Structures are given as structure tokens and as C-alpha cells.
mmCIF file of C-alpha atoms in Angstrom:
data_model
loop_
_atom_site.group_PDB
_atom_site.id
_atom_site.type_symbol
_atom_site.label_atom_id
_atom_site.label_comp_id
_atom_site.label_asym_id
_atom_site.label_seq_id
_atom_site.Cartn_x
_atom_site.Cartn_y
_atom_site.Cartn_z
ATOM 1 C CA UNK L 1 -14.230 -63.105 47.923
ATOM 2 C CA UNK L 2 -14.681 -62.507 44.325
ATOM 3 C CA UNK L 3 -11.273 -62.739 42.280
ATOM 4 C CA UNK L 4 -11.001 -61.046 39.086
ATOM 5 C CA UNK L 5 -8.079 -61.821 37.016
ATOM 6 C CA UNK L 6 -6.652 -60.171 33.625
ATOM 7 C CA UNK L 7 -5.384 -61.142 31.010
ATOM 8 C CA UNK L 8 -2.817 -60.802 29.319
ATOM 9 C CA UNK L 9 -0.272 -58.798 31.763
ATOM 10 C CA UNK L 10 1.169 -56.713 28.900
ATOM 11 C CA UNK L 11 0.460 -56.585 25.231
ATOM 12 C CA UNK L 12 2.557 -54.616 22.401
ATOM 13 C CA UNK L 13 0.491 -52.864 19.539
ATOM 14 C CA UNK L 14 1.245 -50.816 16.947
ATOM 15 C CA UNK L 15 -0.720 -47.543 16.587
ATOM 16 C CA UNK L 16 -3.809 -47.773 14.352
ATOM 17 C CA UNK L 17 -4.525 -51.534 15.730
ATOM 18 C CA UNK L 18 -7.415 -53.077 17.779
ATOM 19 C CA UNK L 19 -6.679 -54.538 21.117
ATOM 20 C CA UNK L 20 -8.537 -56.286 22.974
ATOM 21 C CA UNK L 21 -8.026 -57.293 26.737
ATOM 22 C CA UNK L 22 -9.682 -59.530 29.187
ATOM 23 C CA UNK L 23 -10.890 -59.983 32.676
ATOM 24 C CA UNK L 24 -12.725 -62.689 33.903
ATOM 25 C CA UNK L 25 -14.689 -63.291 37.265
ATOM 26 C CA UNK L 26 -14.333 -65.993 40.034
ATOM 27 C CA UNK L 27 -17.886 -65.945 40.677
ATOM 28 C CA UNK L 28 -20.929 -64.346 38.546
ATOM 29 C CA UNK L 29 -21.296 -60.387 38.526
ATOM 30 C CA UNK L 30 -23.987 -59.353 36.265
ATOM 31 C CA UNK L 31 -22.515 -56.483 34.216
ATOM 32 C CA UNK L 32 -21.070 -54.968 37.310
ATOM 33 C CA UNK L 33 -17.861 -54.648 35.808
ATOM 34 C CA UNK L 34 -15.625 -51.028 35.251
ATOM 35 C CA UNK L 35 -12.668 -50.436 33.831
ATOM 36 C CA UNK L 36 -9.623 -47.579 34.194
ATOM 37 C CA UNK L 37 -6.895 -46.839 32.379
ATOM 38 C CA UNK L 38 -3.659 -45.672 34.935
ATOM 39 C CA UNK L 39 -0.921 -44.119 32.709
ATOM 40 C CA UNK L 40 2.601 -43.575 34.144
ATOM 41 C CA UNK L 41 2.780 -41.123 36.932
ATOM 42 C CA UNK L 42 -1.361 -39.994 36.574
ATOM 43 C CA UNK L 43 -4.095 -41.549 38.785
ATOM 44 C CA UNK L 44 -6.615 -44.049 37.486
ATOM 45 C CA UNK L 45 -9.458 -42.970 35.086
ATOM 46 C CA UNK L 46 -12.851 -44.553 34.654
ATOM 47 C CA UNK L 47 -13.311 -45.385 31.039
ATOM 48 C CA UNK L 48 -16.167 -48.024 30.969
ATOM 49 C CA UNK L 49 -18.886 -48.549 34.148
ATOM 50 C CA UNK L 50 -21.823 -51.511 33.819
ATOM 51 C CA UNK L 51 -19.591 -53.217 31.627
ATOM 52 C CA UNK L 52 -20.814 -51.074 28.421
ATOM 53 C CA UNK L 53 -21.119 -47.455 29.126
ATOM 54 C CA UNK L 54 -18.628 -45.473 27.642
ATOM 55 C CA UNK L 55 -17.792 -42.940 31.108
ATOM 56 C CA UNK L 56 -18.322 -39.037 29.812
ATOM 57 C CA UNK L 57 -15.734 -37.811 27.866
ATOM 58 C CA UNK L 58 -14.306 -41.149 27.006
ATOM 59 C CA UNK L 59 -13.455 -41.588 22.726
ATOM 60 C CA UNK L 60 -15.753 -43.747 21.312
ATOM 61 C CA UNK L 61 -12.893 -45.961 20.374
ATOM 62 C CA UNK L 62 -12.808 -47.712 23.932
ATOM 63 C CA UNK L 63 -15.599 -50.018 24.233
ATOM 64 C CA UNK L 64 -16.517 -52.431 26.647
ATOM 65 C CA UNK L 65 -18.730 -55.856 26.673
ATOM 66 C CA UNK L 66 -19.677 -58.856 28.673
ATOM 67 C CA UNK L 67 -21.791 -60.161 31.386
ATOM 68 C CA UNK L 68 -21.812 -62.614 34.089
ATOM 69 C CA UNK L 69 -17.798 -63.899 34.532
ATOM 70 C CA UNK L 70 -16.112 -62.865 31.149
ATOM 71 C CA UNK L 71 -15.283 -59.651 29.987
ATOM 72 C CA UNK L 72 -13.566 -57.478 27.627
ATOM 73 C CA UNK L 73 -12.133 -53.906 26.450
ATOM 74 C CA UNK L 74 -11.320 -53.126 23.181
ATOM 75 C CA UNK L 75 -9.780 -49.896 21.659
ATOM 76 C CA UNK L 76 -10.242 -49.407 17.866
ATOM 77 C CA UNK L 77 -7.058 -47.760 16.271
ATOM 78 C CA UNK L 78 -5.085 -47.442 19.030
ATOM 79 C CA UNK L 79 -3.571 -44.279 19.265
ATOM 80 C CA UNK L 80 -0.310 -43.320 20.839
ATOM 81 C CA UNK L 81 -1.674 -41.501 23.784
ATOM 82 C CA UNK L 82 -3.478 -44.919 25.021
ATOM 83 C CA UNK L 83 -0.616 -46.320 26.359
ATOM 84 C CA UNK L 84 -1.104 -47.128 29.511
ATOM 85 C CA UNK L 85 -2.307 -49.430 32.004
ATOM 86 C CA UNK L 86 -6.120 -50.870 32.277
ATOM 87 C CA UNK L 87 -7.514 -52.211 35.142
ATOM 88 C CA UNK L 88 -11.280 -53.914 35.733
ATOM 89 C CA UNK L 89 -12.891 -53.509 38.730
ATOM 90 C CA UNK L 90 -16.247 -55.275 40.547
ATOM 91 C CA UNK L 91 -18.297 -53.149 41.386
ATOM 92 C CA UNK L 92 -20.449 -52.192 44.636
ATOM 93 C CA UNK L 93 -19.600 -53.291 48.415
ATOM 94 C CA UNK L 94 -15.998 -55.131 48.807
ATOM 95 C CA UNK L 95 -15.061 -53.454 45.140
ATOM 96 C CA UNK L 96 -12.039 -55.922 43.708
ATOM 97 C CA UNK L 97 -9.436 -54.477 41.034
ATOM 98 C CA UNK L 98 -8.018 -57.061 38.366
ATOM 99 C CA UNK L 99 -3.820 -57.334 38.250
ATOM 100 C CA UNK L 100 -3.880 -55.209 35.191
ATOM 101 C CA UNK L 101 -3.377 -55.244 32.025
ATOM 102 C CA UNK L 102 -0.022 -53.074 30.592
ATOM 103 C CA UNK L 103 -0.553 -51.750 27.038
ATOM 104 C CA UNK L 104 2.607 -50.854 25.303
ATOM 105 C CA UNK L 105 3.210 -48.834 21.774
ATOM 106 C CA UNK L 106 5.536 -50.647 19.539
ATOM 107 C CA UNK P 1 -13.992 -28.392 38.428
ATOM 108 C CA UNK P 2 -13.804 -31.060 41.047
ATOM 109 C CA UNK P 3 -10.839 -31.580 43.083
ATOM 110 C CA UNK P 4 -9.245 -33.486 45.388
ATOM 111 C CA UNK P 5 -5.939 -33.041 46.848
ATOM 112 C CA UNK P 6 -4.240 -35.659 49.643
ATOM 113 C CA UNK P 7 -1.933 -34.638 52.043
ATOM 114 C CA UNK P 8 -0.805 -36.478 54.747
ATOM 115 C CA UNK P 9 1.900 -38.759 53.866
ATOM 116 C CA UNK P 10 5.229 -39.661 54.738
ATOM 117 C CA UNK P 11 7.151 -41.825 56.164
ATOM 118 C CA UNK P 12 6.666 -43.951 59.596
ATOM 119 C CA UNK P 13 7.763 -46.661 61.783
ATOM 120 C CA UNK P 14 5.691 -49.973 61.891
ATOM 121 C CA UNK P 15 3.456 -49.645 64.579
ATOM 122 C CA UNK P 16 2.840 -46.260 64.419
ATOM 123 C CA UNK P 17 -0.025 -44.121 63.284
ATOM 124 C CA UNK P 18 -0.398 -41.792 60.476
ATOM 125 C CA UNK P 19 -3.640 -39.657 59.001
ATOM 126 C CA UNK P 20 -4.327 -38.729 55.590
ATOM 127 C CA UNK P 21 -6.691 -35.942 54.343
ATOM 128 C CA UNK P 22 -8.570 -35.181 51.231
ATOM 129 C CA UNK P 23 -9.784 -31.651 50.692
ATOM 130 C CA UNK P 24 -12.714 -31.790 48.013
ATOM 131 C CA UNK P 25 -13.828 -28.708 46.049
ATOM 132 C CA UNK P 26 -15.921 -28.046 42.731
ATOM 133 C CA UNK P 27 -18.700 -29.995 43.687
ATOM 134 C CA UNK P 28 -21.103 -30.946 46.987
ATOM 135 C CA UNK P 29 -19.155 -33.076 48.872
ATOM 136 C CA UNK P 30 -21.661 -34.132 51.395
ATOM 137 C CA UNK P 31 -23.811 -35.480 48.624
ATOM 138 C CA UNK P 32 -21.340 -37.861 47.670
ATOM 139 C CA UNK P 33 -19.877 -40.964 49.157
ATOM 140 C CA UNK P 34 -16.030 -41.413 49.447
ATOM 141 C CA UNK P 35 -13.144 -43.674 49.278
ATOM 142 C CA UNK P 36 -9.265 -44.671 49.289
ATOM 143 C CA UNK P 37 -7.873 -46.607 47.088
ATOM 144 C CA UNK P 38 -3.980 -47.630 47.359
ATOM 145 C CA UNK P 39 -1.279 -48.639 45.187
ATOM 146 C CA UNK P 40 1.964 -50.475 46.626
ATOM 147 C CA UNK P 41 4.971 -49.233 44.380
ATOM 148 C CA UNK P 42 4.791 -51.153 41.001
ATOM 149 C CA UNK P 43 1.880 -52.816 41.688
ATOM 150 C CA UNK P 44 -2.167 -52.739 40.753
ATOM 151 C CA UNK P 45 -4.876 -51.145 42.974
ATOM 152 C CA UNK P 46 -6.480 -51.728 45.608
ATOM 153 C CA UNK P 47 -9.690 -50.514 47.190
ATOM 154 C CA UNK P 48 -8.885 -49.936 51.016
ATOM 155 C CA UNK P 49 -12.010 -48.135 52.297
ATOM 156 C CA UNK P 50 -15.143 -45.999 52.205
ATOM 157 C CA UNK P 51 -18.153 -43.442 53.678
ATOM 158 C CA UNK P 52 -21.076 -43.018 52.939
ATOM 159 C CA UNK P 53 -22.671 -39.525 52.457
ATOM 160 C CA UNK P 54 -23.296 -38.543 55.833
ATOM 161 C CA UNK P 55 -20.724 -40.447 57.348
ATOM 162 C CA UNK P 56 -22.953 -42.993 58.829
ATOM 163 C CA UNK P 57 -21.725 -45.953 56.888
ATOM 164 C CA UNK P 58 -18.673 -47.282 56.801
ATOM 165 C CA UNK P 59 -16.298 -50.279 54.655
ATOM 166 C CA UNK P 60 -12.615 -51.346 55.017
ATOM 167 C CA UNK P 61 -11.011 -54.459 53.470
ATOM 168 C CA UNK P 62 -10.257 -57.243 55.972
ATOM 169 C CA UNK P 63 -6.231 -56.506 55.704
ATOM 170 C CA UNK P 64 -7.377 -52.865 57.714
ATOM 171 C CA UNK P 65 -10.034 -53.671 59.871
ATOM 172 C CA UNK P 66 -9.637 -52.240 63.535
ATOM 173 C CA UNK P 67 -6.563 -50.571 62.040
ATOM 174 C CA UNK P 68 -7.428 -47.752 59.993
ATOM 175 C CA UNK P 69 -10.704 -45.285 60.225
ATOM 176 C CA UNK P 70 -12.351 -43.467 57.590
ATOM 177 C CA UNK P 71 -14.506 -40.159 58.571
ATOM 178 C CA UNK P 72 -15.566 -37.419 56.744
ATOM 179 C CA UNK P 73 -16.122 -33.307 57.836
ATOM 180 C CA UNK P 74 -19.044 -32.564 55.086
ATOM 181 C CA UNK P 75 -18.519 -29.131 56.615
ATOM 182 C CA UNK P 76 -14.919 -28.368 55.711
ATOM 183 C CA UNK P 77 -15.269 -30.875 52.863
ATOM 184 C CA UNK P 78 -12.388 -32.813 53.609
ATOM 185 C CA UNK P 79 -12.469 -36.722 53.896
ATOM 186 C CA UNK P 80 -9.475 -38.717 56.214
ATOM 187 C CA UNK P 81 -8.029 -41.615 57.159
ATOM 188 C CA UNK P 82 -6.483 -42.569 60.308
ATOM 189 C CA UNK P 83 -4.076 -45.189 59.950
ATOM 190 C CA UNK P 84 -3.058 -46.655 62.863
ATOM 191 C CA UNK P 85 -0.480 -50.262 64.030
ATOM 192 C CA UNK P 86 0.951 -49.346 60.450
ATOM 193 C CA UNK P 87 2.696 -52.434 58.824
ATOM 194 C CA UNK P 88 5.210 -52.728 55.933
ATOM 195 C CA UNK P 89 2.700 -54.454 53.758
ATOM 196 C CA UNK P 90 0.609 -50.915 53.620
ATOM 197 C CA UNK P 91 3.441 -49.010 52.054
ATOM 198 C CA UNK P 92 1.286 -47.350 49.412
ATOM 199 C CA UNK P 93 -0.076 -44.382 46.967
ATOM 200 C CA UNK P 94 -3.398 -43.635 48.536
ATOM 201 C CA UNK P 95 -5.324 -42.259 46.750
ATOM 202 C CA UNK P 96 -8.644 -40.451 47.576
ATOM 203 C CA UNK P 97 -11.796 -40.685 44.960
ATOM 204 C CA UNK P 98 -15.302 -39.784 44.389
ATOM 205 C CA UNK P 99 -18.715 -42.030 44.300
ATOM 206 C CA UNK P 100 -20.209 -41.791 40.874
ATOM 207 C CA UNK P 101 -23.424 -43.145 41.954
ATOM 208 C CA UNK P 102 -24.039 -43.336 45.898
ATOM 209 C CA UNK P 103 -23.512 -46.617 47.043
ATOM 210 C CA UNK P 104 -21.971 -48.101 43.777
ATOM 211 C CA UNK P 105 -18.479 -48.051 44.839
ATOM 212 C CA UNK P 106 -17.482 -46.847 41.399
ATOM 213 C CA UNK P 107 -14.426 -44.385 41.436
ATOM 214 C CA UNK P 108 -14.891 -41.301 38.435
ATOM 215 C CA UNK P 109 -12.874 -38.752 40.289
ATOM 216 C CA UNK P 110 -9.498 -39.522 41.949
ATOM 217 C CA UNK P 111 -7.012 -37.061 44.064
ATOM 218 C CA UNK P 112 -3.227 -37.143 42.674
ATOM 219 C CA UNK P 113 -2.221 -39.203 45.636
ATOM 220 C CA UNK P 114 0.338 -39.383 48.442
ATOM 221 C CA UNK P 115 2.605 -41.619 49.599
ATOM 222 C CA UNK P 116 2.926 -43.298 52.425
ATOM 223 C CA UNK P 117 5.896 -45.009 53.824
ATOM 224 C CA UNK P 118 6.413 -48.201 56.709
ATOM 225 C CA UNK P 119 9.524 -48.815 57.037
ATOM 226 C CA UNK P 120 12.165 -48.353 60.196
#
């Protein structure tokens, strides 16, 4: 089974700063890679599917990249409303969800 | 608007059985495949199972196997989940989410989630 860890478990950013977050593959995945931000209380949203496609809606400020077993998501001037927790997922059949990633305002 | 709303939940004995519903409006729910995703209480997600558009596939992580059942009414809309020989370990928010391409296993919409409860 395909193991996909992130990294770190919580960062602390001050609005206005780029973050970026990791998640990296046991085994190779292509770009089959999405990620979800889960804020306190809500259920998950898609943000990022194929690694690098900006889900509809989503501010242009989130952007994905990576292929094979390393990936990342960045946010450009992180506003206050993006705290929250992010989450990578493997795509297609047995789908595997990363630990998380917790991404506090300071 | 698409929506999803879980109900279902609650609280049961290990061993026992439990089913979950997810009644889908706002789009054409037997063009889509379906899924459940949980959430133990402070921790990450994770996907449980799924159905295919017409019901005639199904997928369930090893932990649920011969356990729980996913099925799907395309006429009333509504996707479920019969959990059955419930154990402590599947104390969870399940939650119930769309197929944003068929087959992909890629969740875009999700339900608010219920709760569900092992304990004695």
C-alpha cells in the first residue's frame, strides 16, 4: 500500500507570507496527487487535483507542483481565512490521505 | 446547488450494526460515483469506501471488508452504508462525497457529516 506522509505537522505564519508544505510518496504516483484544506468544524475541500490544477473557485494564491514521489502546496500571502488544515491525497482505486499538515496564523 | 446531507449516526455497542444515508440533490446522482470518507475524533481522513455509478462496482479498505456495505438507490438519490460487527477503532465522522471524474476517486463535494459512536 502506498504511504503518503506530510510534512511538517503544523507550521505558524504570519498573514501576508508564503508557505509551503510537503507530501511525499512511498512509491511513484505520476501527478496523481490532490490536496484539501479541512478548517475547524467544516468538511474537507478540494483545492488542487493532478497535482497542478487549481479546483474551480479556488484563489489563485494556492498552487500546487510535483510529480512522481515529492510534492508540494504553496499559498502566496497567506491570508487569515487560510487557516486550516491541508491534507494530500493519492488518487484513483485504494485513495490514501497524508497525516496532515495544520496551518496556524500567528 | 449540490447537496448532501448524512444521517444515520449515533451511538452503538461493538458488535452491532448501524446504517448511514446520504440524500444527494442539485445534481444527477446516478451519473456520479460515490464514497465515505471518515475521520476518528482529532485525527486525519480516511477513505473507507465507494460505488460506482450504477452500483455495480464496489471498494472498501481492508480494515471494513465483509463488515460494512456500500449501495446506492439512483432512484431516491440517496447513497448508504451498512455497517455491521462495529468495533471501537471505527468511531468516526463519516462523511459522504461526490466523484469529480468517474472512477478517479477524487472527492469535490462532501456532506457535513455524522458521527458515529462504538463504545459500550
Amino acid at each position: 500500500n502506498i504511504v503518503m506522509t506530510q510534512s511538517p505537522k503544523s507550521m505558524s505564519i504570519s498573514v501576508g507570507d508564503r508557505v509551503t508544505m510537503n507530501c511525499k510518496a512511498s512509491q511513484n504516483v505520476g501527478n496523481n496527487i490532490a490536496w484539501y484544506q479541512q478548517k475547524p468544524g467544516q468538511s474537507p475541500k478540494l483545492l488542487i487535483y493532478y497535482a497542478s490544477n487549481r479546483y474551480t473557485g479556488v484563489p489563485d494564491r494556492f498552487t500546487g507542483g510535483g510529480y512522481g514521489t515529492d510534492f508540494t502546496l504553496t499559498i502566496n500571502s497567506v491570508q487569515a481565512e487560510d487557516a486550516a488544515f491541508y491534507y494530500c491525497q493519492r488518487i484513483y482505486n485504494s485513495p490514501t490521505f497524508g497525516g496532515g499538515t495544520k496551518l496556524e496564523l500567528k | 446547488e449540490v447537496q448532501l446531507v448524512e444521517s444515520g449516526g449515533g451511538l452503538v455497542q461493538p458488535g452491532r450494526s448501524l446504517k448511514l444515508s446520504c440524500a444527494a440533490s442539485g445534481f444527477t446522482f446516478s451519473n456520479y460515483g460515490m464514497h465515505w470518507i471518515r475521520q476518528a475524533p482529532t485525527k486525519g481522513l480516511e477513505w473507507v469506501a465507494s460505488i460506482s455509478p450504477s452500483g455495480g462496482s464496489t471498494y472498501y479498505r481492508d480494515s471494513v471488508k465483509g463488515r460494512f456495505t456500500i449501495s446506492r438507490d439512483n432512484a431516491k438519490s440517496t447513497l448508504y452504508l451498512q455497517m455491521d460487527s462495529l468495533r471501537s477503532e471505527d468511531t468516526a465522522t463519516y462523511y459522504c462525497a461526490t466523484d469529480y471524474y468517474s472512477g478517479v476517486f477524487l472527492f469535490d463535494y462532501w456532506g457535513q457529516g455524522v458521527m458515529v459512536t462504538v463504545s459500550s
